[in-house]
mmCIF file with all atom_site columns, C-alpha atoms in Angstrom:
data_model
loop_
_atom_site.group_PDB
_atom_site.id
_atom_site.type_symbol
_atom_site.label_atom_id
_atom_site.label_alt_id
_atom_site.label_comp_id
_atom_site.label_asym_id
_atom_site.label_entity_id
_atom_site.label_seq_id
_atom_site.pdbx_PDB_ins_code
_atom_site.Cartn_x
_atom_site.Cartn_y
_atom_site.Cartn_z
_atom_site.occupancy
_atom_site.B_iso_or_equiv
_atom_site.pdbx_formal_charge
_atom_site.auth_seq_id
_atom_site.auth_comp_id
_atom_site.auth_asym_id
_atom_site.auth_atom_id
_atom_site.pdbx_PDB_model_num
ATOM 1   C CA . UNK W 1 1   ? 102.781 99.171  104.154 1.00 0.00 ? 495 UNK W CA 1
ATOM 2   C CA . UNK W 1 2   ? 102.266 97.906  107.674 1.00 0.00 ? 496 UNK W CA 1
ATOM 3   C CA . UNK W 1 3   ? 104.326 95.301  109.233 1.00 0.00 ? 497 UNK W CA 1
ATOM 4   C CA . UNK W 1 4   ? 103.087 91.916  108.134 1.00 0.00 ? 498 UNK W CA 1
ATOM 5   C CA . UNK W 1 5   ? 102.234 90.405  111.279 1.00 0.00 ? 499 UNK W CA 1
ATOM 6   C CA . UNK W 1 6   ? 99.770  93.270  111.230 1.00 0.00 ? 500 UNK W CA 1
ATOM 7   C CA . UNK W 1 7   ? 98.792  93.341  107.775 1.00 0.00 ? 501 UNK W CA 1
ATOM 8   C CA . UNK W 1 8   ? 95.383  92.102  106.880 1.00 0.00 ? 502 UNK W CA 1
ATOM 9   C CA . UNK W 1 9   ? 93.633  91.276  109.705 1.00 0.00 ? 503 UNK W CA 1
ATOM 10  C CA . UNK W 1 10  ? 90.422  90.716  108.193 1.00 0.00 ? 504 UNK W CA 1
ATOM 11  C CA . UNK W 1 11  ? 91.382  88.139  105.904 1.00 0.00 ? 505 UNK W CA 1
ATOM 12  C CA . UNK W 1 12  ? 92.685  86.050  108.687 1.00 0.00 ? 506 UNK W CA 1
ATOM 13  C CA . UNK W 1 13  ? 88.528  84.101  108.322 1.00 0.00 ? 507 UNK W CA 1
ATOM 14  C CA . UNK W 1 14  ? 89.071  83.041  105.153 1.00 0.00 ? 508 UNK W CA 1
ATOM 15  C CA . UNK W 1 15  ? 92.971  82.587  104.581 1.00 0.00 ? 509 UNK W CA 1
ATOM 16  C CA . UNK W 1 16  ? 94.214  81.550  107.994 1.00 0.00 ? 510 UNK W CA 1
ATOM 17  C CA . UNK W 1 17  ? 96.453  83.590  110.480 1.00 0.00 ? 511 UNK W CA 1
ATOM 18  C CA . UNK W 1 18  ? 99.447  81.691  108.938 1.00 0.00 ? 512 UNK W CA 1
ATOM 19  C CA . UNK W 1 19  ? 98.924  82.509  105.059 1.00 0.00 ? 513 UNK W CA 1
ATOM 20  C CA . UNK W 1 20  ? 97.726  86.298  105.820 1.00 0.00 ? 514 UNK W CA 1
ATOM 21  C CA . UNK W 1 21  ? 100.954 88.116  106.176 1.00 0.00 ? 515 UNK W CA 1
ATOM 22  C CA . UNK W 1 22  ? 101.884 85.698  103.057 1.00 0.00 ? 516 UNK W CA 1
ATOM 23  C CA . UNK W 1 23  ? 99.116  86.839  101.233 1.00 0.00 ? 517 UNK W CA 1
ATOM 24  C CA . UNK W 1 24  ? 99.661  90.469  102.483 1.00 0.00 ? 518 UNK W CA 1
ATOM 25  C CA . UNK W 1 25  ? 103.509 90.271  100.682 1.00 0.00 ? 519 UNK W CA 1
ATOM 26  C CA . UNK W 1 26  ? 102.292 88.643  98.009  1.00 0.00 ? 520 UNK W CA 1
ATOM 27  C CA . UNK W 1 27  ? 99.459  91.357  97.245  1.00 0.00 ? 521 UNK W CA 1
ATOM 28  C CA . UNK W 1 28  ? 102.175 93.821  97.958  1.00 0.00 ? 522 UNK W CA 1
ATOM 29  C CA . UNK W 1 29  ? 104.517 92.232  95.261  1.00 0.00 ? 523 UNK W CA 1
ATOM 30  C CA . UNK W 1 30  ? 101.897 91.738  92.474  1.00 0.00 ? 524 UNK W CA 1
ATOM 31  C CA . UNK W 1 31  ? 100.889 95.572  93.100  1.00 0.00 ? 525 UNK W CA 1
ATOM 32  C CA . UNK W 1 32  ? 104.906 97.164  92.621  1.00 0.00 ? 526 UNK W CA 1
ATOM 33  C CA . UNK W 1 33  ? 105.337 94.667  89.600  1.00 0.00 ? 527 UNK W CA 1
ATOM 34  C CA . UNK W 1 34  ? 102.491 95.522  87.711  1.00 0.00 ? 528 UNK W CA 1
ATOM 35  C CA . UNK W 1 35  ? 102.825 99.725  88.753  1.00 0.00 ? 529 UNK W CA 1
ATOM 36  C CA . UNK W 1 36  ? 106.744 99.585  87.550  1.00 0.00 ? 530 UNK W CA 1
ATOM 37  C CA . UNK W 1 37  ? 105.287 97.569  84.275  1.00 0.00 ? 531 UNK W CA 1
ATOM 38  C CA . UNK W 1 38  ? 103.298 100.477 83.852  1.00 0.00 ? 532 UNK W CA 1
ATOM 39  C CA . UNK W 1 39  ? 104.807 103.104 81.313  1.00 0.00 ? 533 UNK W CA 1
ATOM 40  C CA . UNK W 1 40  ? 103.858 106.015 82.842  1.00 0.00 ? 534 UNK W CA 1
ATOM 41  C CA . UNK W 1 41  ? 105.290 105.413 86.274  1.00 0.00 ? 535 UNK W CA 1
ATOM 42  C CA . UNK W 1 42  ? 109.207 106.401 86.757  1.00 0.00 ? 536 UNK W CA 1
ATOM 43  C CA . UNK W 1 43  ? 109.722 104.922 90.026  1.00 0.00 ? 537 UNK W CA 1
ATOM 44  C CA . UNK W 1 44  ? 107.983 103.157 92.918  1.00 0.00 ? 538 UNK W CA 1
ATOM 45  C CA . UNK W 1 45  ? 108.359 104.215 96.406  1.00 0.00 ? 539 UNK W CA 1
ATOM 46  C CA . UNK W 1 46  ? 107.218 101.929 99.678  1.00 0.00 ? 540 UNK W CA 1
ATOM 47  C CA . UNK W 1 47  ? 106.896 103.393 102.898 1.00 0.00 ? 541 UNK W CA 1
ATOM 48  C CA . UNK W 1 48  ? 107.379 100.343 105.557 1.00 0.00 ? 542 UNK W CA 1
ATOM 49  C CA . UNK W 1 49  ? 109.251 99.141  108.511 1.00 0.00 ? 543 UNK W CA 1
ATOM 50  C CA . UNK W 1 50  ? 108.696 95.428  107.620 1.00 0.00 ? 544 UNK W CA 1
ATOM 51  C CA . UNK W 1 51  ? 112.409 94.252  106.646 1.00 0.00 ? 545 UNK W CA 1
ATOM 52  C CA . UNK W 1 52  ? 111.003 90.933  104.837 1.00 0.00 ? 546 UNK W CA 1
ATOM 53  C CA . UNK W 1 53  ? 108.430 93.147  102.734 1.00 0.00 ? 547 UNK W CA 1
ATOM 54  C CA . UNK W 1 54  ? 111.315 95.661  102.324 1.00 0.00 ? 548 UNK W CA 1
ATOM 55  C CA . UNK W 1 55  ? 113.833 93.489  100.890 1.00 0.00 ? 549 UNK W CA 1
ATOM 56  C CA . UNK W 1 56  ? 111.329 91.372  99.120  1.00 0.00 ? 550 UNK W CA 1
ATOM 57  C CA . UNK W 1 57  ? 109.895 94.661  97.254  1.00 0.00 ? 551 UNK W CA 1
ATOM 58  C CA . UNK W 1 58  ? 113.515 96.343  96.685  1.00 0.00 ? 552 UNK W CA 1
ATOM 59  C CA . UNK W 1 59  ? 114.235 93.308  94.625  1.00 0.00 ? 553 UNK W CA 1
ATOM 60  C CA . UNK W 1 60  ? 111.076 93.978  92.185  1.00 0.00 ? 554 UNK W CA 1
ATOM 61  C CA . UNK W 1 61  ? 112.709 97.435  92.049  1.00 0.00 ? 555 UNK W CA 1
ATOM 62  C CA . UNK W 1 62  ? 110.542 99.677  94.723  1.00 0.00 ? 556 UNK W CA 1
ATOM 63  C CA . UNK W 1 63  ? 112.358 101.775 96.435  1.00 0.00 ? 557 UNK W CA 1
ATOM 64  C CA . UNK W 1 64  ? 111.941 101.552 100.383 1.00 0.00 ? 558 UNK W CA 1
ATOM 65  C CA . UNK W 1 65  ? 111.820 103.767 102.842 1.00 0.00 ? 559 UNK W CA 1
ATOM 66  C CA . UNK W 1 66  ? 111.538 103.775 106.549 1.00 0.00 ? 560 UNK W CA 1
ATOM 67  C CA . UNK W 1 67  ? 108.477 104.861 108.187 1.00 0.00 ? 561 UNK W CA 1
ATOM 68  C CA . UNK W 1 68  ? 109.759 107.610 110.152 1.00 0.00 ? 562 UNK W CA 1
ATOM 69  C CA . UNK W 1 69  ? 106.411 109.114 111.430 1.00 0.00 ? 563 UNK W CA 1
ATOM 70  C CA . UNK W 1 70  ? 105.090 105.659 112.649 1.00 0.00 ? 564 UNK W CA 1
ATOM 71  C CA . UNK W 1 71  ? 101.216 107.520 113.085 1.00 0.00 ? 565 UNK W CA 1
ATOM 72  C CA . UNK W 1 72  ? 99.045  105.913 110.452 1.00 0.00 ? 566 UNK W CA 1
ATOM 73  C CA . UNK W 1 73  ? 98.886  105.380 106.433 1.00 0.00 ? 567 UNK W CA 1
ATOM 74  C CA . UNK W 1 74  ? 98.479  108.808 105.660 1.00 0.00 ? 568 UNK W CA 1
ATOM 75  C CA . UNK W 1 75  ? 101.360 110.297 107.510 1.00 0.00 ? 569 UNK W CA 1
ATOM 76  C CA . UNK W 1 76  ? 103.300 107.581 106.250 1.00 0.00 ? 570 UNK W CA 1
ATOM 77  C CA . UNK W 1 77  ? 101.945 108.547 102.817 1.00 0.00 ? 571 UNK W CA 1
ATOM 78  C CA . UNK W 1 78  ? 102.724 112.196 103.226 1.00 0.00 ? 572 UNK W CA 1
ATOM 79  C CA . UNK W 1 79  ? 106.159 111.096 104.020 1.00 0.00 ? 573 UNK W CA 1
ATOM 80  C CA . UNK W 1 80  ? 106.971 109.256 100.866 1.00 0.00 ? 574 UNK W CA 1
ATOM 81  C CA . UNK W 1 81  ? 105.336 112.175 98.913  1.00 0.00 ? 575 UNK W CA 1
ATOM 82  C CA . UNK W 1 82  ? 108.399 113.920 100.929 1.00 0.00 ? 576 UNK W CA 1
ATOM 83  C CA . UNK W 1 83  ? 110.420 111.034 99.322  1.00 0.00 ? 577 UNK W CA 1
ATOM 84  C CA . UNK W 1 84  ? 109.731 110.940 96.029  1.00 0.00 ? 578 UNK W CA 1
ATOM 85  C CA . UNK W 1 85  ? 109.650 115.138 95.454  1.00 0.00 ? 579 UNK W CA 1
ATOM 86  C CA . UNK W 1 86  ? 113.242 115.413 97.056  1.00 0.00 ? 580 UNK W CA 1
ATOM 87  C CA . UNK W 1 87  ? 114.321 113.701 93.800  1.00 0.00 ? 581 UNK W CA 1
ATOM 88  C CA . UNK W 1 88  ? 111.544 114.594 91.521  1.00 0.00 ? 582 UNK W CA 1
ATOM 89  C CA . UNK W 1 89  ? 110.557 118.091 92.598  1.00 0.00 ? 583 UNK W CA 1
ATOM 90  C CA . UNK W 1 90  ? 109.084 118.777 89.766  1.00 0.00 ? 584 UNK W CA 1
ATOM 91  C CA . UNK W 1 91  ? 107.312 115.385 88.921  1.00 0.00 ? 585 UNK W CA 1
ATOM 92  C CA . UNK W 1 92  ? 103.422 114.313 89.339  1.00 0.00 ? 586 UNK W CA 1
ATOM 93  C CA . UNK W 1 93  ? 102.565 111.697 91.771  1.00 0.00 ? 587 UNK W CA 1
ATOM 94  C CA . UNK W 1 94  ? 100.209 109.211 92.999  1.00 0.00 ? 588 UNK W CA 1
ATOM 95  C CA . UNK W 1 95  ? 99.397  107.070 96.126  1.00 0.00 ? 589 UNK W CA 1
ATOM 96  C CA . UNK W 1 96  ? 98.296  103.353 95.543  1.00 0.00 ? 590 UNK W CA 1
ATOM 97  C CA . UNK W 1 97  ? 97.414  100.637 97.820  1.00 0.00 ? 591 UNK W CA 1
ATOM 98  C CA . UNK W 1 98  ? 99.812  97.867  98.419  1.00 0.00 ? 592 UNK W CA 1
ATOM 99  C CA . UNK W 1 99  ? 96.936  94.894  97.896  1.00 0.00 ? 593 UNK W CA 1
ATOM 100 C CA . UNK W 1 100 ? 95.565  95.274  94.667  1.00 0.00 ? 594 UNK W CA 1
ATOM 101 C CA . UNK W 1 101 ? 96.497  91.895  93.757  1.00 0.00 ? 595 UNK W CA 1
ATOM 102 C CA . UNK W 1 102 ? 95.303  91.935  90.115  1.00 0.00 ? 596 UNK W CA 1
ATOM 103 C CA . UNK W 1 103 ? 96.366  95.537  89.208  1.00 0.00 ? 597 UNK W CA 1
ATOM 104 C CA . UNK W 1 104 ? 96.620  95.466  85.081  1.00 0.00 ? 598 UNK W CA 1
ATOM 105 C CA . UNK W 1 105 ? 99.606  97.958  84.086  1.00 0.00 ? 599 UNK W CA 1
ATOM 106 C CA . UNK W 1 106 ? 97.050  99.017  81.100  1.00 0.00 ? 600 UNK W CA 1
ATOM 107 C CA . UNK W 1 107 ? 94.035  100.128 83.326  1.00 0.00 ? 601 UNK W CA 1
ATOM 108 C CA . UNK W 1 108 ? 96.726  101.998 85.481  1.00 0.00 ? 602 UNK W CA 1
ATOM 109 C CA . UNK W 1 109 ? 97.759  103.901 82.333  1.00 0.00 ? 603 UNK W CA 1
ATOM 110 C CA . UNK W 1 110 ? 94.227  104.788 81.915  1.00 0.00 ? 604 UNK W CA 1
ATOM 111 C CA . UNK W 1 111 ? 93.751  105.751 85.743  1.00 0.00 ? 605 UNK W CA 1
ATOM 112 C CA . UNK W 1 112 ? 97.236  108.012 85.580  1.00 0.00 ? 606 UNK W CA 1
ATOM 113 C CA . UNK W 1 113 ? 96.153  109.721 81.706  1.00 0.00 ? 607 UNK W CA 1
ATOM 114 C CA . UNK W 1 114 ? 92.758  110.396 82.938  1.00 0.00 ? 608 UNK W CA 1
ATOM 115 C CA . UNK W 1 115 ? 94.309  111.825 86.421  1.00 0.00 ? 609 UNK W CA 1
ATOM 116 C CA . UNK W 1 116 ? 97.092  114.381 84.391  1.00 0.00 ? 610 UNK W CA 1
ATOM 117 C CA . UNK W 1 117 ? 94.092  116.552 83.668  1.00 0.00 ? 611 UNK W CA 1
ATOM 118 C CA . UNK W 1 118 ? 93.593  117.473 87.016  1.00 0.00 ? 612 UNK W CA 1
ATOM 119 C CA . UNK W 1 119 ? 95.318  118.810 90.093  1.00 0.00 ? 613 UNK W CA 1
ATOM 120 C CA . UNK W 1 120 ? 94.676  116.144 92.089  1.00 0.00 ? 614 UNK W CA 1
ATOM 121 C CA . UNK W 1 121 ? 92.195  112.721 91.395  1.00 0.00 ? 615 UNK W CA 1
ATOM 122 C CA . UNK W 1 122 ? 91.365  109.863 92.934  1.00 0.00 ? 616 UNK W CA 1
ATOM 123 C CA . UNK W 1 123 ? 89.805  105.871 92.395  1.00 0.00 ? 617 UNK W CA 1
ATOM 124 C CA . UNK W 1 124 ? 87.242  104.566 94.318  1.00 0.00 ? 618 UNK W CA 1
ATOM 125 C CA . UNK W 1 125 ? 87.129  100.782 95.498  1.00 0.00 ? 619 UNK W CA 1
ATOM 126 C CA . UNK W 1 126 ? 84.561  98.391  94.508  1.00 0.00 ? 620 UNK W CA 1
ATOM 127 C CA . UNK W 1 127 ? 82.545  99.363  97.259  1.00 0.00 ? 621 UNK W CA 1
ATOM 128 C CA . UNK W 1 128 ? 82.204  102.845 96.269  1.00 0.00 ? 622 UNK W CA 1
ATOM 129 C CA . UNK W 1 129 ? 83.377  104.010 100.018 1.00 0.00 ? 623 UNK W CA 1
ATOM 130 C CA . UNK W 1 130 ? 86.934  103.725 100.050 1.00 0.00 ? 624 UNK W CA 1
ATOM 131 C CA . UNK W 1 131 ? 89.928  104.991 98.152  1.00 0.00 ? 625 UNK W CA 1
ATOM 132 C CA . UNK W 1 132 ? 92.896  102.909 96.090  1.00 0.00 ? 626 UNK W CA 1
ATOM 133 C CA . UNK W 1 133 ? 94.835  105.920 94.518  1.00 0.00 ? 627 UNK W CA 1
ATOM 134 C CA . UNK W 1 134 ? 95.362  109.326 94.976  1.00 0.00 ? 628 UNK W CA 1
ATOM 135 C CA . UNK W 1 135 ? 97.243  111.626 92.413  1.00 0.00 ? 629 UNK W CA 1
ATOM 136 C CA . UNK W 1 136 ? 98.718  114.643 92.789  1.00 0.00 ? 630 UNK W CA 1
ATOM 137 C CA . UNK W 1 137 ? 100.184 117.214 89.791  1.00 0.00 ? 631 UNK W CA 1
ATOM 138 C CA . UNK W 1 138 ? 103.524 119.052 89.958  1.00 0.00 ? 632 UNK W CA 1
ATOM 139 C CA . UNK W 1 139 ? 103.905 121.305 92.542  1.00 0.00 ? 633 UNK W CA 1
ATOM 140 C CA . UNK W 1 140 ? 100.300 119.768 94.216  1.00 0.00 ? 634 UNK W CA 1
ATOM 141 C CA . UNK W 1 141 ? 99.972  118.531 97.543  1.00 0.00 ? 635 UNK W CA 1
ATOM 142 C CA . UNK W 1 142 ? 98.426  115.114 97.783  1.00 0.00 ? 636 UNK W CA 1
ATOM 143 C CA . UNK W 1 143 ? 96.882  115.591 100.898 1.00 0.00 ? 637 UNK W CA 1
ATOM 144 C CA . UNK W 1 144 ? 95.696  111.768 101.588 1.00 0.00 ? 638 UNK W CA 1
ATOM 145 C CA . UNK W 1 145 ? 92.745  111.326 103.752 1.00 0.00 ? 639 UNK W CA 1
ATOM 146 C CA . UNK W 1 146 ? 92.710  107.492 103.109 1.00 0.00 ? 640 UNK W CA 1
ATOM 147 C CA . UNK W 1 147 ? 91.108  104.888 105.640 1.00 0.00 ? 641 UNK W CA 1
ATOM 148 C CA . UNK W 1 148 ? 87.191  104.122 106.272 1.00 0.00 ? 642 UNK W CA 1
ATOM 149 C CA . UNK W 1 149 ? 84.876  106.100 104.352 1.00 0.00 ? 643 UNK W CA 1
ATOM 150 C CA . UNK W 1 150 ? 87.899  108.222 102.403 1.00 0.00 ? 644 UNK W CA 1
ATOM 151 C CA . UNK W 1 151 ? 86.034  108.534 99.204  1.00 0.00 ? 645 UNK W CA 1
ATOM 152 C CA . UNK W 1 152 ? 83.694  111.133 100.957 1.00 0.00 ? 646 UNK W CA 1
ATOM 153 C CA . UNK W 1 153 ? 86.544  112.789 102.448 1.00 0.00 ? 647 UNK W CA 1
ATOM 154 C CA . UNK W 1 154 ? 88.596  113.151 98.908  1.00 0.00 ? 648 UNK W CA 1
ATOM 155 C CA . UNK W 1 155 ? 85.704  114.544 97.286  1.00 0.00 ? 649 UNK W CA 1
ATOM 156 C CA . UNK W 1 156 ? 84.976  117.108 99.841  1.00 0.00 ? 650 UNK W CA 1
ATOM 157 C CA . UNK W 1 157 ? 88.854  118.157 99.677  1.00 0.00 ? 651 UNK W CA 1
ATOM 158 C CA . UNK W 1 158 ? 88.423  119.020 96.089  1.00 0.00 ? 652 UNK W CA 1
ATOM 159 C CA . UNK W 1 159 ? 90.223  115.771 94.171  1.00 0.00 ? 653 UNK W CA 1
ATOM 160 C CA . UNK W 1 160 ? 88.471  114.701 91.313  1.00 0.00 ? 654 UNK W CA 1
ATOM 161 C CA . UNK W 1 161 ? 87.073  111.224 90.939  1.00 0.00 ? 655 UNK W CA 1
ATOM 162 C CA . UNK W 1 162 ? 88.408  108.977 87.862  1.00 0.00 ? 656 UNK W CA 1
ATOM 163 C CA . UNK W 1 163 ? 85.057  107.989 86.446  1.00 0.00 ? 657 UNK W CA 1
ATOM 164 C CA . UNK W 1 164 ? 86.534  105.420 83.644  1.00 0.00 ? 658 UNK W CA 1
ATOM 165 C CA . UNK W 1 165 ? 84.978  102.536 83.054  1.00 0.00 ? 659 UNK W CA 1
ATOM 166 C CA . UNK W 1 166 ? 86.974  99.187  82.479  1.00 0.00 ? 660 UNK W CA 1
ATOM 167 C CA . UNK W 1 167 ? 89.546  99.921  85.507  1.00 0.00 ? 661 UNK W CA 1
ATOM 168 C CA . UNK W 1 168 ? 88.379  97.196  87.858  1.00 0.00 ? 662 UNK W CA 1
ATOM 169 C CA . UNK W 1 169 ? 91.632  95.838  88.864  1.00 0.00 ? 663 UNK W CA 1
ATOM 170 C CA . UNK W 1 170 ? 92.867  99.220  90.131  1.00 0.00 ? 664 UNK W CA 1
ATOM 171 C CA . UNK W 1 171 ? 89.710  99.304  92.360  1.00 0.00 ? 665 UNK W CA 1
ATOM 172 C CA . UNK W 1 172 ? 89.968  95.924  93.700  1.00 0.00 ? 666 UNK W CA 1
ATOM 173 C CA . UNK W 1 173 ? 91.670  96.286  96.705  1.00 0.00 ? 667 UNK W CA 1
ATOM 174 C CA . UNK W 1 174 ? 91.581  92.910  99.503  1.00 0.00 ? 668 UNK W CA 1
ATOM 175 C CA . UNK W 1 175 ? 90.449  93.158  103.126 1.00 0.00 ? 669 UNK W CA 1
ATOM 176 C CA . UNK W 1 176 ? 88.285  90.375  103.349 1.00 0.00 ? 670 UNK W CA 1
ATOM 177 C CA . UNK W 1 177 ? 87.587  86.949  102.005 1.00 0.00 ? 671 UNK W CA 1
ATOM 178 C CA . UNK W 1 178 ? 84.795  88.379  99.650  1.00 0.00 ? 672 UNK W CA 1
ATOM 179 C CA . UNK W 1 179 ? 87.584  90.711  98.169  1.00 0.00 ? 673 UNK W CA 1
ATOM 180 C CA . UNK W 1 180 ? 90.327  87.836  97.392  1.00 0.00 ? 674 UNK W CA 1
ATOM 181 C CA . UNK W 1 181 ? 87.032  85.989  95.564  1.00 0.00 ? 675 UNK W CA 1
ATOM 182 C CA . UNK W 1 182 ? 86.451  88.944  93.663  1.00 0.00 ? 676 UNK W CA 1
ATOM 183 C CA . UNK W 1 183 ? 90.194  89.495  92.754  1.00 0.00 ? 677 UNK W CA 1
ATOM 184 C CA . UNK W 1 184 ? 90.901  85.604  92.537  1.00 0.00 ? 678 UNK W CA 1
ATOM 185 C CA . UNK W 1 185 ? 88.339  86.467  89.670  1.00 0.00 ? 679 UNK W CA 1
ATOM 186 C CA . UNK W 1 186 ? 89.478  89.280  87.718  1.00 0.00 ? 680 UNK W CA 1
ATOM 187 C CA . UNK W 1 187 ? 92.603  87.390  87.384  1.00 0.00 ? 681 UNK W CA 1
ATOM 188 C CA . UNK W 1 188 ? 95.284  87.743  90.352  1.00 0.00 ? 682 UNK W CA 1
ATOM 189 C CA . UNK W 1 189 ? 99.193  88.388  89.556  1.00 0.00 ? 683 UNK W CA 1
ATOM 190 C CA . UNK W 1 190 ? 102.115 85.655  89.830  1.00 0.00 ? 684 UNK W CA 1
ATOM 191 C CA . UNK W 1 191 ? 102.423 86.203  93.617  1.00 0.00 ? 685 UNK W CA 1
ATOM 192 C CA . UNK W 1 192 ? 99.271  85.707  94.550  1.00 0.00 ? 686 UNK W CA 1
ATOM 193 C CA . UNK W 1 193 ? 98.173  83.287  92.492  1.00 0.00 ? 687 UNK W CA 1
ATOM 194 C CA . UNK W 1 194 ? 101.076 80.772  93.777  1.00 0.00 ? 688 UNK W CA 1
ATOM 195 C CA . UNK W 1 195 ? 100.499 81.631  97.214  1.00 0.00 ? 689 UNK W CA 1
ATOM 196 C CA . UNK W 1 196 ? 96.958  81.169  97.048  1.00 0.00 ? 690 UNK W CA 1
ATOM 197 C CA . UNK W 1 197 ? 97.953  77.820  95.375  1.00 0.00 ? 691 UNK W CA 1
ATOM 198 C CA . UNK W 1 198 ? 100.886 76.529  97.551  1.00 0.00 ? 692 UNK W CA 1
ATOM 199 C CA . UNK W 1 199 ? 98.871  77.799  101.113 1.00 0.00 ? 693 UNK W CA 1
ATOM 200 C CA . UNK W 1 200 ? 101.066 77.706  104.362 1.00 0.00 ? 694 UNK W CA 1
ATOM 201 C CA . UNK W 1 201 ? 104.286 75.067  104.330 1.00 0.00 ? 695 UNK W CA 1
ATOM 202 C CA . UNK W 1 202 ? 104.054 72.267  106.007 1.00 0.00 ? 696 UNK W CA 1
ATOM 203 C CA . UNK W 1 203 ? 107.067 73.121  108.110 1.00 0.00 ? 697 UNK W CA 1
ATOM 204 C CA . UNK W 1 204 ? 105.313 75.987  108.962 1.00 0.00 ? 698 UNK W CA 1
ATOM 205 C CA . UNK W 1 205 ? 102.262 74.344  110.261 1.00 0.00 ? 699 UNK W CA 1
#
């Protein structure tokens, strides 16, 4: 997850530079609750340097850990893959993106069920170009190619795209103010939904 100040710069048009790293935690914190509500995920790793997101996320229950390699999502990415095999060697795994706001722990379950079948698989956003999970089996590299036009990229690498229907909130990730509509309309988590509502303090304006 990238330092809030940094986080969602395209969003900054339709939230405000003040609310965007808000929003950017609070997309973060509606994403770790609802994967760690999920029943087949053991654990949650975050890979970030930011020490408000950090704490803020520990508390949910993620486990955080420094972004050592500093050179982009998918190093940091194939870091925590590092992470989580030192103490599950033997476990599956999957990358998600922090801002999927109004990720549904059931449609997850679906995503990770459908994914077990295969050595690696991956979700497409809404707008069929980009990726917003990655999964890996045991002993599989993930080898994440996330960023621009990544669902291009995963297919050519072999992963196998999760064609389910009904899995819109796992697709829904937020860059823009045409994404938080969209998401605002599936139905957003806690988080966002009262940071959407409250906006920026009024001390902090």
């Amino acid at each position: 997850m990238k330092p809030l100040a940094r986080a969602k710069s395209r969003l900054a048009p339709a939230s405000g530079a003040l609310l965007r790293p808000r929003l950017a935690l609070a997309f973060a914190r509606d994403t770790v609750s609802a994967a760690l509500s999920c029943p087949g995920v053991a654990d949650v790793v975050v890979v970030t340097d930011d020490t408000t997101a950090g704490a803020a996320l520990a508390a949910l229950g993620a486990r955080i850990v420094a972004d050592t390699p500093a050179a982009g999502l998918n190093a940091a990415l194939a870091h925590g893959e590092r992470a989580v095999r030192s103490a599950r060697p033997h476990g599956a795994l999957a990358a998600l993106n922090a801002d999927l706001p109004a990720l549904r722990p059931a449609e997850l379950s679906r995503v990770l069920e459908f994914s077990a079948a295969f050595p690696r698989a991956f979700v497409t956003d809404v707008a069929g170009i980009g990726t917003t999970f990655l999964s890996a089996g045991p002993g599989v590299e993930l080898r994440p190619a996330f960023g621009g036009p990544s669902r291009a990229r995963h297919l050519t690498s072999g992963a196998v795209e999760v064609t389910l229907s009904g899995i819109d909130s796992v697709r829904q990730d937020v860059d823009t103010g045409d994404d938080l509509r969209a998401a605002l309309a599936l139905g957003v988590g806690p988080y966002t939904a009262g940071r959407w509502a409250a906006g920026v303090p009024a001390a902090d304006r």
